[in-house]
Short mmCIF file of C-alpha atoms in Angstrom, two decimals:
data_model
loop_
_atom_site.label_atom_id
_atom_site.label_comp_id
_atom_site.label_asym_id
_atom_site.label_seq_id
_atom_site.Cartn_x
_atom_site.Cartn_y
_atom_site.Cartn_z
CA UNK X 45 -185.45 13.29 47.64
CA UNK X 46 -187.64 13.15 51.03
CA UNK X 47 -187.36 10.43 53.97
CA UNK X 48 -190.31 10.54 56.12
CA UNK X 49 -193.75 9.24 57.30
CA UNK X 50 -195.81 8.67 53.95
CA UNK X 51 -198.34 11.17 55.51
CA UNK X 52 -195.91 13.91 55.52
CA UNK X 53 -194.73 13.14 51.60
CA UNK X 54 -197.99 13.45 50.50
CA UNK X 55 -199.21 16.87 52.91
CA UNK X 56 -195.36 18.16 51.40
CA UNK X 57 -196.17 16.65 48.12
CA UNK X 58 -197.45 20.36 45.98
CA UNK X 59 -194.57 22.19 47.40
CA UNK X 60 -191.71 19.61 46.63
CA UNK X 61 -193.39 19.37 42.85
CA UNK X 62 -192.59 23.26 42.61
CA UNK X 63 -188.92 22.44 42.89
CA UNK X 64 -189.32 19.37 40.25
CA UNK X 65 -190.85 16.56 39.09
CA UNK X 66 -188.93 13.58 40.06
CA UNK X 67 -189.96 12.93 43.66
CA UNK X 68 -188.47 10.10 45.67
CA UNK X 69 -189.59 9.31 49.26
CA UNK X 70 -186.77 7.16 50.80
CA UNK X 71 -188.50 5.60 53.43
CA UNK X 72 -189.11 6.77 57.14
CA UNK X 73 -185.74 6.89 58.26
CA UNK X 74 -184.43 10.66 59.29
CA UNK X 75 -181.07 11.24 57.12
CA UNK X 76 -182.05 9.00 53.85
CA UNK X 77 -182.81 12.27 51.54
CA UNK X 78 -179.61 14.08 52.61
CA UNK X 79 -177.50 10.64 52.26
CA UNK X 80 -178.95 10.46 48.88
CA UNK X 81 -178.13 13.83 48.11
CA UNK X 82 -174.70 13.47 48.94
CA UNK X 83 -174.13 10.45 47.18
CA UNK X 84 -175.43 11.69 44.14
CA UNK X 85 -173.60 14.95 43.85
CA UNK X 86 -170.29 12.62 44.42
CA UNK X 87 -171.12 10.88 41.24
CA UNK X 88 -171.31 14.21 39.55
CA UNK X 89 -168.47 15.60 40.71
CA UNK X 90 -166.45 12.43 40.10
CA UNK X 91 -168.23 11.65 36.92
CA UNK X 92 -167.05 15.15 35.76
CA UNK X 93 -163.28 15.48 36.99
CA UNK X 94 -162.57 12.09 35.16
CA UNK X 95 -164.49 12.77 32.26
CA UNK X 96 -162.30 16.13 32.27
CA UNK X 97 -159.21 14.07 32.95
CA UNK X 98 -159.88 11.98 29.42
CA UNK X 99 -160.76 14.56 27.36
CA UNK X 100 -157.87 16.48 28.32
CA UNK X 101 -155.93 13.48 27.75
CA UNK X 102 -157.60 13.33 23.84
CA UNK X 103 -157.53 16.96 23.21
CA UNK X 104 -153.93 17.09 23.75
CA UNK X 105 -153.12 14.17 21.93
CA UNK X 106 -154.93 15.49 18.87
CA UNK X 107 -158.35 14.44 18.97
CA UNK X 108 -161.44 17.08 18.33
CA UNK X 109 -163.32 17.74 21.83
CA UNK X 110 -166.72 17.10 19.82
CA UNK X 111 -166.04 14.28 18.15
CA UNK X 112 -164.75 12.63 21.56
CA UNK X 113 -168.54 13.65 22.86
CA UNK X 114 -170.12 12.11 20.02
CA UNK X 115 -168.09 8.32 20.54
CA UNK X 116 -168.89 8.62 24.22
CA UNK X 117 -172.20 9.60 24.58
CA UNK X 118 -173.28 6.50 22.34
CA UNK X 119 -170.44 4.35 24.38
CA UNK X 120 -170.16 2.95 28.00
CA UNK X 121 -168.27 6.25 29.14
CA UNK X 122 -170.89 8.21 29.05
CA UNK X 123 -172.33 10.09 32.14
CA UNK X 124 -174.43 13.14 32.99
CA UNK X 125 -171.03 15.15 32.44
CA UNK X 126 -170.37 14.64 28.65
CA UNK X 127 -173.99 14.67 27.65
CA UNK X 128 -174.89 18.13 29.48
CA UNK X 129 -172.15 19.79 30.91
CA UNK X 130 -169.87 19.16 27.89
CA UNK X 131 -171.70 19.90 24.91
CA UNK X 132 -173.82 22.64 26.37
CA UNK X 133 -170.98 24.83 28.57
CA UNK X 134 -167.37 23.33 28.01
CA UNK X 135 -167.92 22.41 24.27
CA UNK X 136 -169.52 26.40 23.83
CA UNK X 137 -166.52 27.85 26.76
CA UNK X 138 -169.09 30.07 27.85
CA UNK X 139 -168.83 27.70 31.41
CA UNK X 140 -172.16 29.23 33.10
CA UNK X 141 -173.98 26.32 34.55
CA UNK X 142 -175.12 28.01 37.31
CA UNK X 143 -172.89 26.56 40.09
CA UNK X 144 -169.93 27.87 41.39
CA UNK X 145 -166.55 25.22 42.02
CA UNK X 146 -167.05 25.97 45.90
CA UNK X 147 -170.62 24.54 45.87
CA UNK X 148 -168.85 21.35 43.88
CA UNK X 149 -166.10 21.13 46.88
CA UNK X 150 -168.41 21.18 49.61
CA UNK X 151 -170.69 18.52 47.89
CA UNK X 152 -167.86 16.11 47.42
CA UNK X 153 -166.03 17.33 50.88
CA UNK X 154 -169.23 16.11 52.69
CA UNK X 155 -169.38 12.82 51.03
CA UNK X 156 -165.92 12.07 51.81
CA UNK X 157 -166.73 13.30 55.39
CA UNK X 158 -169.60 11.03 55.65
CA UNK X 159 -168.33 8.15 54.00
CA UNK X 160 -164.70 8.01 56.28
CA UNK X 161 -166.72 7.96 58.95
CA UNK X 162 -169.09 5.12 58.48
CA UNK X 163 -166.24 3.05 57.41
CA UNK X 164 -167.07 3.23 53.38
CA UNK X 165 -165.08 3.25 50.52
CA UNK X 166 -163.86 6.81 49.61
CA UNK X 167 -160.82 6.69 47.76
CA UNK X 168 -162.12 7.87 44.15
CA UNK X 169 -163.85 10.82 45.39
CA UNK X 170 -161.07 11.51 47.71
CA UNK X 171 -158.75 11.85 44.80
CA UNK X 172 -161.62 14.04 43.07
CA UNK X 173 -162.33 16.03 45.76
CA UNK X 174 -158.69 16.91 46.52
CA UNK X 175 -158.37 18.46 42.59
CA UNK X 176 -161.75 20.03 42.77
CA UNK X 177 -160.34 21.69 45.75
CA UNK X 178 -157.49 23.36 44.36
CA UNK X 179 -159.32 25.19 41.63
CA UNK X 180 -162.08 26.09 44.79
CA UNK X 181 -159.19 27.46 46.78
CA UNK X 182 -157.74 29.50 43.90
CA UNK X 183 -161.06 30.67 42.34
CA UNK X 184 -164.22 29.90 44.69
CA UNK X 185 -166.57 31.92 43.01
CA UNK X 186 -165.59 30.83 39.33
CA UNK X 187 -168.69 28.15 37.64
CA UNK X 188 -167.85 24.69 38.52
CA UNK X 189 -167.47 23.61 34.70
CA UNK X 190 -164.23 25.11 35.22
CA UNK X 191 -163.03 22.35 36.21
CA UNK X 192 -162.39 21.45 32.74
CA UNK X 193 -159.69 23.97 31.56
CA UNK X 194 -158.03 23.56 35.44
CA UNK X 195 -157.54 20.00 34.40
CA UNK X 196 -156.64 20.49 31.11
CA UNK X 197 -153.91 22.88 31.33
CA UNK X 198 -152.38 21.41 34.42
CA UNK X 199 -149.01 20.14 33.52
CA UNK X 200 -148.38 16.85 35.34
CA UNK X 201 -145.98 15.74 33.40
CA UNK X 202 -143.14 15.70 36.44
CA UNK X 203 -145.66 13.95 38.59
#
């Protein structure tokens, strides 16, 4: 993700290919590749605290967590979450996808920063941000897959 003069993308071009193939130039406005950036780690983040939140909610009410992967990966709840983080480091509990929780909070933090203060709806990642939070203050350094067993074994039945 890149916002700048189309000169620049292209003289930049060889070095941002080093770091991946997908290149996006967002137009010539200063900001629109870090806006992007932030916007699309909040769906992540989001995308994998609910996803947590439901299969929690199937595990414990009796249903097999790989069987719940195969339904929604072919279904309309499927996300980035339960086709990659799921099956290839919650589904195996060896959680090592390279990224601590911490990294996850301030992702989702700055969106939430950003989005209160143009005015924008934040309420969702709010409420996402505030539980990835709680596992980041307890265990900052632990992978952000983690998530999952957080969610799952928090009791909020009394809530």
């Amino acid at each position: 993700m890149f916002s700048g003069k189309e000169f620049l993308f292209k003289r930049v071009e060889p070095v941002l290919k080093s770091f991946g193939n997908n290149l996006f130039n967002l137009g010539v406005e200063t900001g629109h590749g870090q806006r992007m950036k932030l916007l699309n780690n909040s769906l992540i983040h989001t995308a994998f605290a609910i996803t947590s939140e439901a299969l929690a909610f199937g595990e414990k009410g009796g249903l097999d967590m790989k069987t719940m992967l195969d339904v929604i990966n072919v279904s309309s709840g499927q996300n980035f979450a339960s086709q990659h983080f799921f099956p290839n480091h919650v589904l195996t509990e060896t959680y090592d996808s390279a990224a601590q929780i911490s990294i996850s909070d301030k992702d989702i933090g700055l969106f939430v920063e950003e989005a209160r203060a143009q005015g924008t709806g934040h309420t969702v990642a709010k409420a996402a941000s505030g539980v990835i939070s709680m596992l980041a203050d307890q265990s900052p350094d632990v992978d952000q897959t983690m998530i999952y067993p957080f969610i799952r074994d928090w009791d909020q039945s009394e809530e």
